[in-house]
């Protein structure tokens, strides 16, 4: 059974339950002394101020001095000099590149270093993912990519035992849950709210057990979690990297500046002070930082001396013992110490490093990149599935050679905490997007090949990537074309398509030749900012499509007329008796929402506002920037200038200002309202950066509570001006109440729940009773002093500021059944149908409809991954997608017989229900599983 | 015979006369191609922005990132990876320290690398000496210290074959002469006048033979000399040090920024352009710079790739062949090329790197340090001699343990081109001075021990180091004391001593008990600036002393009276019928000088002026700074405010302004006039830095010609607005006519020569007919953008600006006999008597007079060095101190039988006359040579 509460096999290690963690390679410690574990490490951003490739090679060092190739060269050379030395490495994206350039003899040396525990991998994903703006499915994918390489290359010795998220700006509970379920023994990080840290230092709660899921039975998602003492840096005065200026150990008394006595006494004093904050007689010191160890010799040479001279003091009665160590070895000592740890069950958002320094801006920074990343995940999953379903011809077929690896790597890179987070320099953001585009280009060939296998048609296939801005040359000009709708979900979907066209009437037929209702509307106006120079469609052809589970259907479209379309109609939308939306006739704003099934109504207004970005004030010089959100006033400014009602059938088009507009859509048979917003170019001529939000104000009695998801999966309760684990002093009434959402947020009272489902990661808050605000876009004129060195002012295509368009889906339901709507809604946005177009009519011989499944999976079961693992096997990940207790209908264990759902029999064993998630060794099936 | 024209044995290698230079370790080249010799190197200043110790360890990296220990660690590791790799190392001061910290196994590895030619020493002195402000005797000493270490450690394989002065700011002919005589095969440097370089590039005269002596018969002082193409840096775009930001070779086509094709084509193009400036099909590229190779891996990894990819183009017809090489191997190829080279016989001063950027300020920068360095040489030579003469008890005797090594190293460090040059940061200048002071402290113990052996008196001995500012507590307070006068010259000297006292009449007796004439004068007034808080002497006791060659005499001084001394007398000075000096009764300035022996008179005025330092102007932003002299006007400003005649017997005291004064002295029996100047604190309240000169204006028809010495040895002709080797465009009428002097300068016409002998290095020029100006002091308010990053504004003891006191000796002679005066005068200033004091009367048993020589050496022969070499032998250096043709009396070969001059017989062999200079292997004698 695939149960919400039993999704994991691996043993979880808690302090008192030491199991697999018996590392023979760990250094000896002294039980009677304070043991200081020096952990040499480098933190190598997979892109930030430079692109990942520039970081690897050390190109463009004028931007930042950093070259990972040299780090690994140098560390490997230094580790060979003394078996006591240790090093940990984190980012497999870099290690993989480096490894591929090494000679066999170097590889042998490295393998030996790994086997001896001198070089230890921690975390081991392709990157160190962002925790606020990543979706769990892509996090699992990027971890898989890295861990698989380590496993293939080094076997069990290469397996990371510790998760290591030293730099991400706040920590998501779902990440901890994933790490726990992946079998990690512990989790270390560096950044948490300064108030939280202060309290934890005082109460010795820097280390804890994080109970990371409210659904899984403990200890399934329990994870030992440690806050590192100095972020991830060495203690002050002990940085011996080439990038630092601390004095080395100068131990020749004949030379000036001999400093051994001073260094030793400072180190001992720092060690004792640090030990006072932790529970055991073991402490850890992170000896390294960003892109350090490019020249490892100064580090090791001086640490060798430090260890020598500090430990030499033991002869004089010192009780401090320093040693080279690793997080795993440190963790092993903590386990042996048989301590009781405090329990943590909320998360570590939002992160503030000072009273006016809330890192809540990056929840929204670079909204277009955030959407492109999310969309790319959908494309990748489709690509993965079609690689399996189309067989070997997918990779080499009529359209040439295609692959999914490029996209897998591009997506893995994009999970980095300075990638999808939006906190990188502009040229690096461009590079991430370019990689995704290249990944998709490789996938397009694969998808074309695969669809030609599955459909029998080798007519060239066009993927219109700009449909969101009504650009698609084929549909704009063609008189007859077909459209393939591939559905990556394991259940059938219905989807509304908007095709840019120049005709005013079309005949649309489905796979069976049945005519499908279609309408032609004028292209919405706000695209004037977007479409200059691109596309020539006057109209949009709108119709609903269906596609079977894990399969496609095909629609044929024929131009009928080119005269004028119908005019506008009434300002009330109601679908097939599910939802009713009202608008204020005076303002044109949304005024109410009614669920016709449940007969629930709420007063609901929606408007767009902006916060002026702070430029610093007397309290603090902190500005708003890529990371940090700091408005200069506590109330948003209303931006509404005019409202243009321009509804055609089920659409209301609203124009709020020259740069803010929205189309409100209610689709036939839909239980949700779609709000398609377009924001930008954000004007900054007044000298202020702006953070644009949309706010829903309702009569729901939310009383300061609101809810947001963690990485697209479990939902956490949020409360205004409150933190579950400490007595908050709120210093930023807006920024200090922002939280990340990845897929949904809601407010509720006893009767009604208003849920917003998003298609990208954003920042959310509820400042007023009954309100829910979502930050949509940010354009800033200042850097926020966290390293990027650029104001977040995306230039856009024309240099005058980026225009961003996106969608929100709104539902109104009783709280008890809300999940029944928002879970499938969110998964439908995450894995959206892929449209592809072929000129002309389909060949009679071609197959217009296909499904890889004999039957849809049950509603509670989500097909997370179907991907070619190697030539012999595929990777299948299924998950139960409902939280414990959130749905009467679906939060129940589900039994699934895969044979029922698939076409042919296969080697599915009894193990299957237990091995659905994350444990790579259990996730390989024979590829004959799918036909 | 010790002949001026035959002072050297070693073979000199010229292009066509290849002798010892057959290096088997050199890489193969391709005769038909352009061979590009990559020379990996680091340039490690022995102090500059940081002290030498800070540079060694890498301390205070916030000032400048530089740590030599890591450079040598890293290079040795990288050289082991590929036998084709090469590295050269220069500064033995650093190598010595590093070597002393290495394990036996590392030493073995390094020895093997040296033997295989992978690690090659070039230059090999303790430092890379300054060429403008160093004295040849100290240059030879510092070279000896470095070369001896290399010879002792590595034998013949460690012997540098190439002199490598890539950074000094102009090049002295005497340096080239010394290098030629030391047996170097070639000399390379990076800095020369930009106009000179432009011409040489056009005419392919970047390489030449430097005929470096007008006295020695060619090819004795001929030296192949090459100007490096890029200073000492790599060509633009090819710097792969951690301190650079050039892109690495990015050779994975799968990654962004693949750049192999571009790099290869740029490199080939640069190589061809460079080859067009040189005569052969071999060119050299210096691959390194200041403190580079701290992480050698990026350098070698990328050079490996560069070599691989550039040479791979040979398969496509490229004619460029790149290889790792060394200067020696490059030179070997030049020799094999059998070329004829242009001849150079002047020097490379002054150095300008732009029209308004003359590096002529540093000739004078930090005048106090320059004097202290020079004085320290005198002290070191005395220390060396007394170590020999006093025997083993010198090093461990009644006053404890003493040594000369500390001073030898301090002096060797002080020769560095950012040490005595005055172009270091203030804290580094302080460190150099501190090292000299420590050196002298160690020597004081040695000298005390040695003098106790030689005199039989163990009464504590006081060395009054502040006699120049009339401070010596012993003489100020004592009623009876003795004074030992040690003379380090090999001929007897007469010397005038000025002792600070508080009595008004003293009885002074010599070693034989004879009364010596003595006078008591008031302490001169200008010391108000100097003496605040130090010393309490009201008077100076003045008397003449004599000391035997290489020996001492002892004077006893007894207080007689404490009433008032005699008053002032007439403003005309005349000594024992040799010289007559007149002063203008209206201005108080010097007005005439008469040599009473030769009956020559010249009109002669002397005054003090300053140039306002440029702060940059429309022509150029160049300022005056530590390196660069750039006055903001072409005429000096007269500073005279008042003249106070205050002559006592043979002194005239002049006060020019509150911060400029002078005492003019004529000693009994002297042929020279002494001018003791005191300048400072230089006022800068007007916002202008000032460069203070004294200028002599005479009626000598010098017609734009003047003369200055090169490193204290041979004299070069200078001519205003003229360079011997190219057609000068003069762009700085003052700064562009400045030259360094180390010991003397003169102007002359057919009849008269006015010579100024100095006691430190300074800048000199002759801007007007009959004038000679010497820059005495500089205080500046701006940095000159050459890296120091500090304005040269020495704070002095009280923070308001440094006061400097110094002496000039003036002679008026016929040109033909001028050298007969200035040679011994200058040597007398270089090796001045050392005074030491003992309280009370000498013990009757003590020996009051001593000479190590049975007879003085002939006037032409100078005892340059007498120093303990090891426990078995001493180092003796004798030199002929007259240039060819400069003296009828003394510019002749001299035959010297050492046995005549020494007390006891020794193993002096027939080799002796030939082995006087520099060839260390020939310079060790049995220590029994001296009694």
Coordinates of N, CA and C in Angstrom, one line a residue, chain B residues 735-864:
Chain B
X735 N 63.6 67.2 -13.8 CA 63.6 65.7 -13.4 C 64.3 64.9 -14.5
X736 N 64.2 65.3 -15.7 CA 64.8 64.5 -16.8 C 66.3 64.7 -16.9
X737 N 66.8 65.5 -16.0 CA 68.3 65.7 -16.0 C 68.9 65.2 -14.7
X738 N 68.2 64.5 -13.9 CA 68.7 64.0 -12.6 C 69.3 62.6 -12.8
X739 N 70.4 62.5 -12.1 CA 71.1 61.2 -12.1 C 71.5 60.8 -10.7
X740 N 71.7 59.5 -10.4 CA 72.1 59.1 -9.1 C 73.6 59.4 -8.8
X741 N 73.9 59.8 -7.6 CA 75.3 59.7 -7.1 C 75.3 58.8 -5.9
X742 N 76.4 58.1 -5.8 CA 76.6 57.3 -4.6 C 77.6 57.9 -3.7
X743 N 78.6 58.5 -4.3 CA 79.7 59.0 -3.5 C 80.3 60.3 -4.0
X744 N 80.1 60.6 -5.3 CA 80.7 61.9 -5.8 C 80.1 62.3 -7.1
X745 N 80.1 63.7 -7.3 CA 79.7 64.3 -8.5 C 80.7 65.5 -8.7
X746 N 80.8 65.8 -10.0 CA 81.7 67.0 -10.2 C 81.3 67.7 -11.5
X747 N 81.7 69.0 -11.6 CA 81.7 69.7 -12.8 C 83.1 70.2 -13.0
X748 N 83.5 70.5 -14.3 CA 84.8 70.9 -14.5 C 84.9 71.7 -15.8
X749 N 86.0 72.4 -16.0 CA 86.4 72.9 -17.3 C 87.8 72.6 -17.5
X750 N 88.5 73.3 -18.4 CA 89.9 73.0 -18.6 C 90.8 73.1 -17.4
X751 N 90.4 74.0 -16.5 CA 91.3 74.4 -15.4 C 90.9 73.8 -14.1
X752 N 89.6 73.9 -13.8 CA 89.2 73.6 -12.5 C 88.1 72.5 -12.4
X753 N 88.2 71.8 -11.3 CA 87.1 70.8 -11.1 C 86.6 71.0 -9.7
X754 N 85.3 71.2 -9.6 CA 84.6 71.3 -8.3 C 84.0 69.9 -8.0
X755 N 84.4 69.3 -7.0 CA 83.9 67.9 -6.7 C 83.2 68.0 -5.4
X756 N 82.1 67.3 -5.4 CA 81.3 67.1 -4.2 C 81.3 65.6 -3.8
X757 N 81.8 65.3 -2.6 CA 81.7 63.9 -2.1 C 80.6 63.8 -1.1
X758 N 79.8 62.8 -1.3 CA 78.7 62.6 -0.4 C 78.8 61.4 0.5
X759 N 78.0 61.4 1.5 CA 78.1 60.2 2.5 C 76.8 59.4 2.4
X760 N 76.0 59.6 1.4 CA 74.9 58.7 1.1 C 74.5 58.9 -0.3
X761 N 73.6 58.1 -0.8 CA 73.2 58.2 -2.2 C 72.2 59.3 -2.3
X762 N 72.3 60.1 -3.4 CA 71.4 61.2 -3.6 C 71.2 61.4 -5.1
X763 N 70.3 62.4 -5.5 CA 70.1 62.7 -6.9 C 70.9 64.0 -7.1
X764 N 71.5 64.1 -8.4 CA 72.3 65.2 -8.7 C 72.0 65.7 -10.1
X765 N 72.2 67.0 -10.3 CA 72.1 67.5 -11.7 C 72.9 68.7 -11.9
X766 N 73.0 69.2 -13.1 CA 73.6 70.5 -13.4 C 72.7 71.1 -14.4
X767 N 71.8 72.0 -13.9 CA 70.8 72.6 -14.8 C 71.4 73.9 -15.5
X768 N 72.2 74.6 -14.8 CA 72.8 75.8 -15.4 C 74.3 75.6 -15.6
X769 N 74.8 76.4 -16.5 CA 76.3 76.4 -16.7 C 77.0 76.7 -15.4
X770 N 77.9 75.8 -15.0 CA 78.7 76.1 -13.8 C 78.0 75.7 -12.5
X771 N 76.8 75.1 -12.6 CA 76.0 74.7 -11.4 C 76.1 73.2 -11.1
X772 N 75.9 72.9 -9.9 CA 75.7 71.5 -9.5 C 74.7 71.5 -8.4
X773 N 73.7 70.7 -8.6 CA 72.7 70.7 -7.5 C 72.5 69.3 -7.0
X774 N 72.3 69.2 -5.7 CA 72.1 67.9 -5.1 C 70.8 67.9 -4.3
X775 N 70.0 66.9 -4.6 CA 68.7 66.8 -3.8 C 69.0 66.2 -2.5
X776 N 68.6 66.9 -1.4 CA 68.9 66.5 0.0 C 67.8 65.8 0.7
X777 N 66.6 66.2 0.4 CA 65.5 65.7 1.2 C 64.2 65.9 0.4
X778 N 63.2 65.1 0.7 CA 61.9 65.1 0.0 C 60.8 64.9 1.0
X779 N 59.8 65.7 0.9 CA 58.6 65.4 1.7 C 57.4 65.7 0.8
X780 N 56.6 64.7 0.6 CA 55.6 64.7 -0.4 C 54.2 64.4 0.2
X781 N 53.2 64.9 -0.5 CA 51.8 64.8 0.0 C 51.0 63.8 -0.8
X782 N 51.6 63.3 -1.9 CA 50.8 62.4 -2.8 C 51.6 61.2 -3.1
X783 N 50.9 60.2 -3.4 CA 51.5 58.9 -3.9 C 51.7 59.2 -5.4
X784 N 52.7 58.4 -6.0 CA 52.9 58.6 -7.4 C 52.5 57.5 -8.3
X785 N 51.5 56.7 -7.8 CA 50.9 55.7 -8.6 C 51.8 54.6 -9.1
X786 N 52.8 54.2 -8.3 CA 53.7 53.1 -8.7 C 53.6 52.0 -7.7
X787 N 52.5 52.0 -6.9 CA 52.3 50.9 -6.1 C 52.5 51.1 -4.6
X788 N 53.3 52.0 -4.2 CA 53.5 52.2 -2.7 C 52.2 52.6 -2.0
X789 N 51.4 53.4 -2.6 CA 50.2 53.8 -2.1 C 50.2 54.6 -0.8
X790 N 51.4 55.2 -0.6 CA 51.5 56.2 0.5 C 52.3 57.4 0.0
X791 N 51.9 58.6 0.4 CA 52.8 59.7 0.1 C 54.1 59.6 0.9
X792 N 55.2 60.0 0.3 CA 56.5 59.9 1.0 C 56.6 61.1 1.9
X793 N 56.0 60.9 3.1 CA 56.1 62.0 4.1 C 56.5 61.4 5.4
X794 N 57.8 61.2 5.5 CA 58.3 60.6 6.7 C 58.0 61.4 7.9
X795 N 57.3 60.8 8.9 CA 56.8 61.6 10.1 C 57.9 62.1 11.0
X796 N 59.1 61.3 11.1 CA 60.1 61.7 12.0 C 59.7 61.4 13.4
X797 N 60.6 61.8 14.4 CA 60.4 61.4 15.7 C 59.1 62.0 16.4
X798 N 58.8 63.2 15.9 CA 57.7 63.9 16.5 C 56.4 64.0 15.6
X799 N 56.5 63.3 14.5 CA 55.3 63.2 13.7 C 55.1 64.4 12.8
X800 N 55.9 65.4 12.9 CA 55.7 66.6 12.1 C 56.7 66.7 10.9
X801 N 57.4 65.6 10.6 CA 58.3 65.6 9.5 C 59.7 65.3 9.9
X802 N 60.3 64.6 9.1 CA 61.7 64.1 9.5 C 62.7 65.2 9.3
X803 N 63.6 65.3 10.3 CA 64.8 66.2 10.1 C 65.9 65.3 9.7
X804 N 66.6 65.8 8.7 CA 67.8 65.0 8.2 C 69.0 65.9 8.2
X805 N 70.1 65.3 8.7 CA 71.4 66.0 8.7 C 72.4 65.2 7.9
X806 N 73.2 65.9 7.1 CA 74.2 65.2 6.4 C 75.4 66.1 6.0
X807 N 76.3 65.5 5.4 CA 77.5 66.2 5.0 C 77.9 66.1 3.6
X808 N 78.4 67.2 3.0 CA 79.0 67.2 1.7 C 80.4 67.6 1.9
X809 N 81.3 67.0 1.2 CA 82.7 67.4 1.2 C 83.0 68.0 -0.2
X810 N 83.6 69.2 -0.2 CA 83.8 70.0 -1.4 C 85.3 70.1 -1.6
X811 N 85.7 69.8 -2.9 CA 87.1 70.1 -3.2 C 87.2 70.9 -4.5
X812 N 88.2 71.7 -4.6 CA 88.5 72.4 -5.8 C 89.9 72.1 -6.2
X813 N 90.1 71.5 -7.4 CA 91.4 71.0 -7.8 C 91.5 71.2 -9.3
X814 N 92.7 71.0 -9.9 CA 92.8 70.8 -11.3 C 92.1 69.5 -11.7
X815 N 91.5 69.4 -12.8 CA 90.9 68.1 -13.2 C 91.8 66.9 -13.1
X816 N 93.0 67.1 -13.5 CA 94.0 66.0 -13.6 C 94.2 65.3 -12.2
X817 N 94.1 66.1 -11.2 CA 94.5 65.5 -9.9 C 93.3 65.4 -8.9
X818 N 92.1 65.6 -9.5 CA 90.9 65.6 -8.7 C 90.7 64.2 -8.0
X819 N 91.0 63.2 -8.8 CA 90.7 61.8 -8.2 C 91.7 61.5 -7.1
X820 N 92.8 62.1 -7.1 CA 93.8 61.9 -6.0 C 93.1 62.3 -4.7
X821 N 92.3 63.3 -4.8 CA 91.6 63.7 -3.5 C 90.3 63.0 -3.3
X822 N 89.5 62.9 -4.4 CA 88.1 62.4 -4.1 C 88.1 60.9 -3.9
X823 N 89.0 60.2 -4.4 CA 89.0 58.7 -4.2 C 89.2 58.4 -2.7
X824 N 90.3 58.9 -2.1 CA 90.5 58.6 -0.6 C 89.4 59.3 0.2
X825 N 89.0 60.5 -0.2 CA 87.9 61.1 0.6 C 86.7 60.3 0.7
X826 N 86.3 59.8 -0.5 CA 85.1 59.0 -0.6 C 85.2 57.7 0.2
X827 N 86.4 57.0 0.1 CA 86.6 55.8 0.8 C 86.6 56.1 2.3
X828 N 87.1 57.2 2.7 CA 87.1 57.6 4.1 C 85.7 57.8 4.7
X829 N 84.8 58.3 3.8 CA 83.4 58.4 4.2 C 82.7 57.1 4.3
X830 N 83.1 56.2 3.3 CA 82.4 54.9 3.3 C 82.8 54.0 4.5
X831 N 84.1 54.0 4.8 CA 84.6 53.3 5.9 C 85.1 54.2 6.9
X832 N 84.2 54.8 7.7 CA 84.6 55.8 8.7 C 85.1 55.2 10.0
X833 N 85.9 55.9 10.7 CA 86.3 55.3 12.0 C 85.2 55.0 12.9
X834 N 85.3 54.0 13.7 CA 84.3 53.7 14.8 C 84.8 54.2 16.1
X835 N 84.1 55.1 16.8 CA 84.4 55.6 18.1 C 83.7 54.7 19.1
X836 N 84.5 54.4 20.2 CA 83.8 53.8 21.3 C 84.4 54.3 22.6
X837 N 83.6 54.4 23.6 CA 84.0 55.1 24.8 C 84.0 54.2 26.0
X838 N 85.0 54.5 26.9 CA 85.0 53.8 28.2 C 85.1 54.8 29.3
X839 N 84.4 54.6 30.3 CA 84.4 55.5 31.5 C 85.7 55.4 32.2
X840 N 86.2 56.5 32.7 CA 87.5 56.5 33.5 C 88.7 56.5 32.6
X841 N 89.8 56.4 33.3 CA 91.1 56.4 32.6 C 91.4 55.0 32.1
X842 N 92.2 54.9 31.0 CA 92.5 53.5 30.5 C 93.4 52.8 31.6
X843 N 93.2 51.5 31.7 CA 94.1 50.8 32.6 C 95.5 50.9 32.1
X844 N 96.5 50.9 33.0 CA 97.9 51.0 32.6 C 98.3 49.8 31.7
X845 N 97.7 48.7 32.0 CA 98.1 47.5 31.3 C 97.5 47.4 29.9
X846 N 96.5 48.2 29.6 CA 95.8 48.0 28.3 C 96.6 48.6 27.2
X847 N 96.3 48.0 26.0 CA 97.0 48.4 24.8 C 96.2 49.5 24.1
X848 N 96.9 50.7 24.0 CA 96.1 51.8 23.5 C 96.2 52.0 22.0
X849 N 97.1 51.3 21.4 CA 97.2 51.5 20.0 C 97.5 50.1 19.3
X850 N 96.9 49.9 18.2 CA 97.0 48.6 17.5 C 96.8 48.8 16.0
X851 N 97.6 48.0 15.3 CA 97.4 48.0 13.8 C 97.6 46.5 13.4
X852 N 96.6 46.0 12.6 CA 96.8 44.7 12.1 C 97.7 44.6 10.9
X853 N 98.1 45.7 10.4 CA 99.0 45.7 9.3 C 100.4 46.2 9.7
X854 N 101.4 45.6 9.1 CA 102.8 46.1 9.4 C 103.1 47.4 8.7
X855 N 102.4 47.5 7.5 CA 102.5 48.7 6.8 C 101.2 49.0 6.1
X856 N 100.9 50.3 5.8 CA 99.7 50.6 5.1 C 99.8 50.1 3.7
X857 N 98.6 49.8 3.1 CA 98.6 49.4 1.7 C 98.9 50.6 0.8
X858 N 99.4 50.4 -0.4 CA 99.7 51.5 -1.3 C 98.4 52.3 -1.5
X859 N 98.5 53.6 -1.9 CA 97.3 54.4 -2.0 C 96.3 53.9 -3.0
X860 N 96.7 53.2 -4.1 CA 95.8 52.7 -5.1 C 95.0 51.5 -4.6
X861 N 95.5 50.9 -3.6 CA 94.9 49.6 -3.2 C 93.9 49.8 -2.0
X862 N 92.7 49.4 -2.2 CA 91.7 49.5 -1.2 C 91.4 48.1 -0.6
X863 N 91.4 48.0 0.7 CA 91.0 46.8 1.3 C 89.5 46.8 1.4
X864 N 88.9 46.0 0.5 CA 87.4 46.1 0.4 C 86.8 45.2 1.5

